Amino acid sequence: RALNHLIGKGIAAADDDDSTLFRSSICDIYPDAPAHRRQFSSTNGVSSGIKRIDQTTLPTMSQAVVHNGVVHVSGQIDAAGEDVESQTRNILSKIDSLLQQAGTSKSKLLTASIWLKDIERDFATMNDIWLEWVDGDNKPARAT
């Protein structure tokens, strides 16, 4: 029922175009979904108002997705940095780039979740860099 409620909110949008690359039917799982919401389609990374950003870095996912004016950024990691400082800076730079490609900026962040391997050792350094980076007048909700 919860997913059906989300479908009604537009997660799966209607599209009756037969030229799409793939088509999936929601009515098999949610037969009570309204008829105009029972199918969704995707062509070249754009699906009924969905914009997918950087689908080539990893073959299993997009690095960011824009839907209904909201940008969803995938979790970012950095294997090049030698310490938490360089890794944090590299990751925040990636996020800046993805937000720019999506047509927005860090001043409009809603939430951020930060995962640290050793929170006791690395939190202070990461947090100092975060405070330099984040828009001080528009801080998002954050979990660390």
PDB file of C-alpha atoms in Angstrom:
ATOM      1  CA  ARG A   1       0.000   0.000   0.000  1.00  0.00           C
ATOM      2  CA  ALA A   2       2.815   2.433   0.757  1.00  0.00           C
ATOM      3  CA  LEU A   3       4.414   1.884  -2.657  1.00  0.00           C
ATOM      4  CA  ASN A   4       1.028   2.269  -4.326  1.00  0.00           C
ATOM      5  CA  HIS A   5       0.703   5.617  -2.519  1.00  0.00           C
ATOM      6  CA  LEU A   6       4.121   6.628  -3.859  1.00  0.00           C
ATOM      7  CA  ILE A   7       3.143   5.530  -7.363  1.00  0.00           C
ATOM      8  CA  GLY A   8       0.117   7.785  -7.058  1.00  0.00           C
ATOM      9  CA  LYS A   9       2.491  10.638  -6.193  1.00  0.00           C
ATOM     10  CA  GLY A  10       4.309  10.196  -9.499  1.00  0.00           C
ATOM     11  CA  ILE A  11       7.251   7.856  -8.926  1.00  0.00           C
ATOM     12  CA  ALA A  12       6.062   5.831 -11.881  1.00  0.00           C
ATOM     13  CA  ALA A  13       4.722   8.260 -14.439  1.00  0.00           C
ATOM     14  CA  ALA A  14       2.478   7.512 -17.383  1.00  0.00           C
ATOM     15  CA  ASP A  15       3.936   7.197 -20.844  1.00  0.00           C
ATOM     16  CA  ASP A  16       2.194   5.418 -23.700  1.00  0.00           C
ATOM     17  CA  ASP A  17       4.984   5.899 -26.249  1.00  0.00           C
ATOM     18  CA  ASP A  18       5.677   2.587 -28.055  1.00  0.00           C
ATOM     19  CA  SER A  19       9.178   3.677 -29.141  1.00  0.00           C
ATOM     20  CA  THR A  20      10.729   3.296 -25.703  1.00  0.00           C
ATOM     21  CA  LEU A  21      13.712   1.057 -25.017  1.00  0.00           C
ATOM     22  CA  PHE A  22      12.039  -0.713 -22.116  1.00  0.00           C
ATOM     23  CA  ARG A  23       8.576  -0.874 -20.680  1.00  0.00           C
ATOM     24  CA  SER A  24       7.432  -2.354 -17.418  1.00  0.00           C
ATOM     25  CA  SER A  25       3.961  -2.819 -16.090  1.00  0.00           C
ATOM     26  CA  ILE A  26       3.090  -1.886 -12.525  1.00  0.00           C
ATOM     27  CA  CYS A  27      -0.448  -3.226 -12.837  1.00  0.00           C
ATOM     28  CA  ASP A  28       0.849  -6.799 -12.374  1.00  0.00           C
ATOM     29  CA  ILE A  29       2.006  -5.916  -8.869  1.00  0.00           C
ATOM     30  CA  TYR A  30      -0.448  -3.130  -8.069  1.00  0.00           C
ATOM     31  CA  PRO A  31      -3.654  -3.871  -9.997  1.00  0.00           C
ATOM     32  CA  ASP A  32      -5.536  -1.105  -8.177  1.00  0.00           C
ATOM     33  CA  ALA A  33      -3.143   1.592  -9.457  1.00  0.00           C
ATOM     34  CA  PRO A  34      -4.925   4.165 -11.637  1.00  0.00           C
ATOM     35  CA  ALA A  35      -4.790   3.241 -15.330  1.00  0.00           C
ATOM     36  CA  HIS A  36      -2.666   6.278 -16.253  1.00  0.00           C
ATOM     37  CA  ARG A  37      -0.008   5.189 -13.706  1.00  0.00           C
ATOM     38  CA  ARG A  38       0.254   1.516 -14.674  1.00  0.00           C
ATOM     39  CA  GLN A  39       3.130   1.854 -17.116  1.00  0.00           C
ATOM     40  CA  PHE A  40       6.385   3.709 -17.146  1.00  0.00           C
ATOM     41  CA  SER A  41       9.092   3.862 -19.738  1.00  0.00           C
ATOM     42  CA  SER A  42      12.653   4.990 -20.180  1.00  0.00           C
ATOM     43  CA  THR A  43      14.583   6.154 -23.227  1.00  0.00           C
ATOM     44  CA  ASN A  44      18.262   7.122 -23.161  1.00  0.00           C
ATOM     45  CA  GLY A  45      18.310   7.858 -19.436  1.00  0.00           C
ATOM     46  CA  VAL A  46      15.274  10.153 -19.476  1.00  0.00           C
ATOM     47  CA  SER A  47      12.049   8.667 -18.161  1.00  0.00           C
ATOM     48  CA  SER A  48       8.875  10.707 -17.988  1.00  0.00           C
ATOM     49  CA  GLY A  49      10.577  13.800 -16.605  1.00  0.00           C
ATOM     50  CA  ILE A  50      13.433  11.928 -14.943  1.00  0.00           C
ATOM     51  CA  LYS A  51      16.977  13.023 -15.763  1.00  0.00           C
ATOM     52  CA  ARG A  52      19.770  10.535 -15.076  1.00  0.00           C
ATOM     53  CA  ILE A  53      23.289  11.932 -14.655  1.00  0.00           C
ATOM     54  CA  ASP A  54      26.497   9.959 -15.260  1.00  0.00           C
ATOM     55  CA  GLN A  55      25.394   6.416 -15.915  1.00  0.00           C
ATOM     56  CA  THR A  56      28.878   5.399 -17.087  1.00  0.00           C
ATOM     57  CA  THR A  57      31.039   5.657 -13.933  1.00  0.00           C
ATOM     58  CA  LEU A  58      29.448   2.490 -12.561  1.00  0.00           C
ATOM     59  CA  PRO A  59      27.467   0.098 -14.779  1.00  0.00           C
ATOM     60  CA  THR A  60      24.802  -0.530 -12.132  1.00  0.00           C
ATOM     61  CA  MET A  61      23.589   2.982 -11.320  1.00  0.00           C
ATOM     62  CA  SER A  62      23.377   6.684 -12.075  1.00  0.00           C
ATOM     63  CA  GLN A  63      25.539   9.033 -10.037  1.00  0.00           C
ATOM     64  CA  ALA A  64      22.545  11.377  -9.709  1.00  0.00           C
ATOM     65  CA  VAL A  65      18.884  11.418 -10.705  1.00  0.00           C
ATOM     66  CA  VAL A  66      16.610  14.459 -11.007  1.00  0.00           C
ATOM     67  CA  HIS A  67      12.869  13.894 -10.544  1.00  0.00           C
ATOM     68  CA  ASN A  68      10.166  16.482  -9.879  1.00  0.00           C
ATOM     69  CA  GLY A  69      12.821  19.125  -9.258  1.00  0.00           C
ATOM     70  CA  VAL A  70      14.624  17.072  -6.592  1.00  0.00           C
ATOM     71  CA  VAL A  71      18.174  15.823  -7.158  1.00  0.00           C
ATOM     72  CA  HIS A  72      19.090  12.460  -5.625  1.00  0.00           C
ATOM     73  CA  VAL A  73      22.878  11.963  -5.481  1.00  0.00           C
ATOM     74  CA  SER A  74      24.296   8.460  -5.063  1.00  0.00           C
ATOM     75  CA  GLY A  75      26.749   7.765  -2.280  1.00  0.00           C
ATOM     76  CA  GLN A  76      30.213   8.955  -3.277  1.00  0.00           C
ATOM     77  CA  ILE A  77      33.555   7.424  -2.342  1.00  0.00           C
ATOM     78  CA  ASP A  78      37.151   8.356  -3.040  1.00  0.00           C
ATOM     79  CA  ALA A  79      39.890   5.779  -3.527  1.00  0.00           C
ATOM     80  CA  ALA A  80      42.529   8.299  -4.659  1.00  0.00           C
ATOM     81  CA  GLY A  81      42.920  10.270  -1.439  1.00  0.00           C
ATOM     82  CA  GLU A  82      45.490   9.091   1.074  1.00  0.00           C
ATOM     83  CA  ASP A  83      43.752  10.474   4.160  1.00  0.00           C
ATOM     84  CA  VAL A  84      40.334  11.645   5.338  1.00  0.00           C
ATOM     85  CA  GLU A  85      41.123  15.254   4.417  1.00  0.00           C
ATOM     86  CA  SER A  86      41.879  14.558   0.752  1.00  0.00           C
ATOM     87  CA  GLN A  87      39.071  12.009   0.485  1.00  0.00           C
ATOM     88  CA  THR A  88      36.540  14.472   1.925  1.00  0.00           C
ATOM     89  CA  ARG A  89      37.672  17.243  -0.419  1.00  0.00           C
ATOM     90  CA  ASN A  90      37.548  14.919  -3.445  1.00  0.00           C
ATOM     91  CA  ILE A  91      34.072  13.652  -2.573  1.00  0.00           C
ATOM     92  CA  LEU A  92      32.683  17.157  -2.016  1.00  0.00           C
ATOM     93  CA  SER A  93      34.179  18.194  -5.354  1.00  0.00           C
ATOM     94  CA  LYS A  94      32.373  15.268  -7.034  1.00  0.00           C
ATOM     95  CA  ILE A  95      29.131  16.344  -5.363  1.00  0.00           C
ATOM     96  CA  ASP A  96      29.611  19.937  -6.563  1.00  0.00           C
ATOM     97  CA  SER A  97      30.081  18.624 -10.114  1.00  0.00           C
ATOM     98  CA  LEU A  98      26.980  16.403  -9.965  1.00  0.00           C
ATOM     99  CA  LEU A  99      24.868  19.221  -8.543  1.00  0.00           C
ATOM    100  CA  GLN A 100      26.100  21.549 -11.293  1.00  0.00           C
ATOM    101  CA  GLN A 101      25.196  18.969 -13.954  1.00  0.00           C
ATOM    102  CA  ALA A 102      21.750  18.745 -12.363  1.00  0.00           C
ATOM    103  CA  GLY A 103      21.368  22.527 -12.540  1.00  0.00           C
ATOM    104  CA  THR A 104      21.578  23.266  -8.828  1.00  0.00           C
ATOM    105  CA  SER A 105      24.097  23.835  -6.046  1.00  0.00           C
ATOM    106  CA  LYS A 106      24.944  22.947  -2.465  1.00  0.00           C
ATOM    107  CA  SER A 107      22.925  25.955  -1.274  1.00  0.00           C
ATOM    108  CA  LYS A 108      19.792  23.894  -1.945  1.00  0.00           C
ATOM    109  CA  LEU A 109      20.813  20.671  -0.177  1.00  0.00           C
ATOM    110  CA  LEU A 110      18.061  19.032   1.858  1.00  0.00           C
ATOM    111  CA  THR A 111      19.902  16.155   3.538  1.00  0.00           C
ATOM    112  CA  ALA A 112      23.361  14.643   3.781  1.00  0.00           C
ATOM    113  CA  SER A 113      24.467  11.287   5.184  1.00  0.00           C
ATOM    114  CA  ILE A 114      28.157  10.868   5.903  1.00  0.00           C
ATOM    115  CA  TRP A 115      29.779   7.517   6.620  1.00  0.00           C
ATOM    116  CA  LEU A 116      33.221   7.359   8.191  1.00  0.00           C
ATOM    117  CA  LYS A 117      35.293   4.213   8.679  1.00  0.00           C
ATOM    118  CA  ASP A 118      36.680   5.487  11.995  1.00  0.00           C
ATOM    119  CA  ILE A 119      34.402   8.234  13.337  1.00  0.00           C
ATOM    120  CA  GLU A 120      36.488   8.837  16.465  1.00  0.00           C
ATOM    121  CA  ARG A 121      39.658   9.433  14.455  1.00  0.00           C
ATOM    122  CA  ASP A 122      38.222  11.148  11.361  1.00  0.00           C
ATOM    123  CA  PHE A 123      35.158  13.150  12.443  1.00  0.00           C
ATOM    124  CA  ALA A 124      36.885  16.414  13.409  1.00  0.00           C
ATOM    125  CA  THR A 125      38.887  16.634  10.158  1.00  0.00           C
ATOM    126  CA  MET A 126      35.897  15.746   7.982  1.00  0.00           C
ATOM    127  CA  ASN A 127      33.658  18.167   9.868  1.00  0.00           C
ATOM    128  CA  ASP A 128      36.117  21.073   9.490  1.00  0.00           C
ATOM    129  CA  ILE A 129      36.228  20.528   5.721  1.00  0.00           C
ATOM    130  CA  TRP A 130      32.437  20.147   5.613  1.00  0.00           C
ATOM    131  CA  LEU A 131      32.012  23.479   7.419  1.00  0.00           C
ATOM    132  CA  GLU A 132      34.302  25.194   4.868  1.00  0.00           C
ATOM    133  CA  TRP A 133      32.308  23.651   2.002  1.00  0.00           C
ATOM    134  CA  VAL A 134      28.676  23.849   3.088  1.00  0.00           C
ATOM    135  CA  ASP A 135      26.654  27.029   2.488  1.00  0.00           C
ATOM    136  CA  GLY A 136      26.494  28.488   6.004  1.00  0.00           C
ATOM    137  CA  ASP A 137      23.117  30.102   5.381  1.00  0.00           C
ATOM    138  CA  ASN A 138      21.562  26.928   3.931  1.00  0.00           C
ATOM    139  CA  LYS A 139      22.789  23.955   5.945  1.00  0.00           C
ATOM    140  CA  PRO A 140      21.041  20.660   5.198  1.00  0.00           C
ATOM    141  CA  ALA A 141      19.823  18.124   7.713  1.00  0.00           C
ATOM    142  CA  ARG A 142      22.783  15.803   8.278  1.00  0.00           C
ATOM    143  CA  ALA A 143      23.513  12.376   9.738  1.00  0.00           C
ATOM    144  CA  THR A 144      27.069  11.245  10.438  1.00  0.00           C
TER     145      THR A 144
END
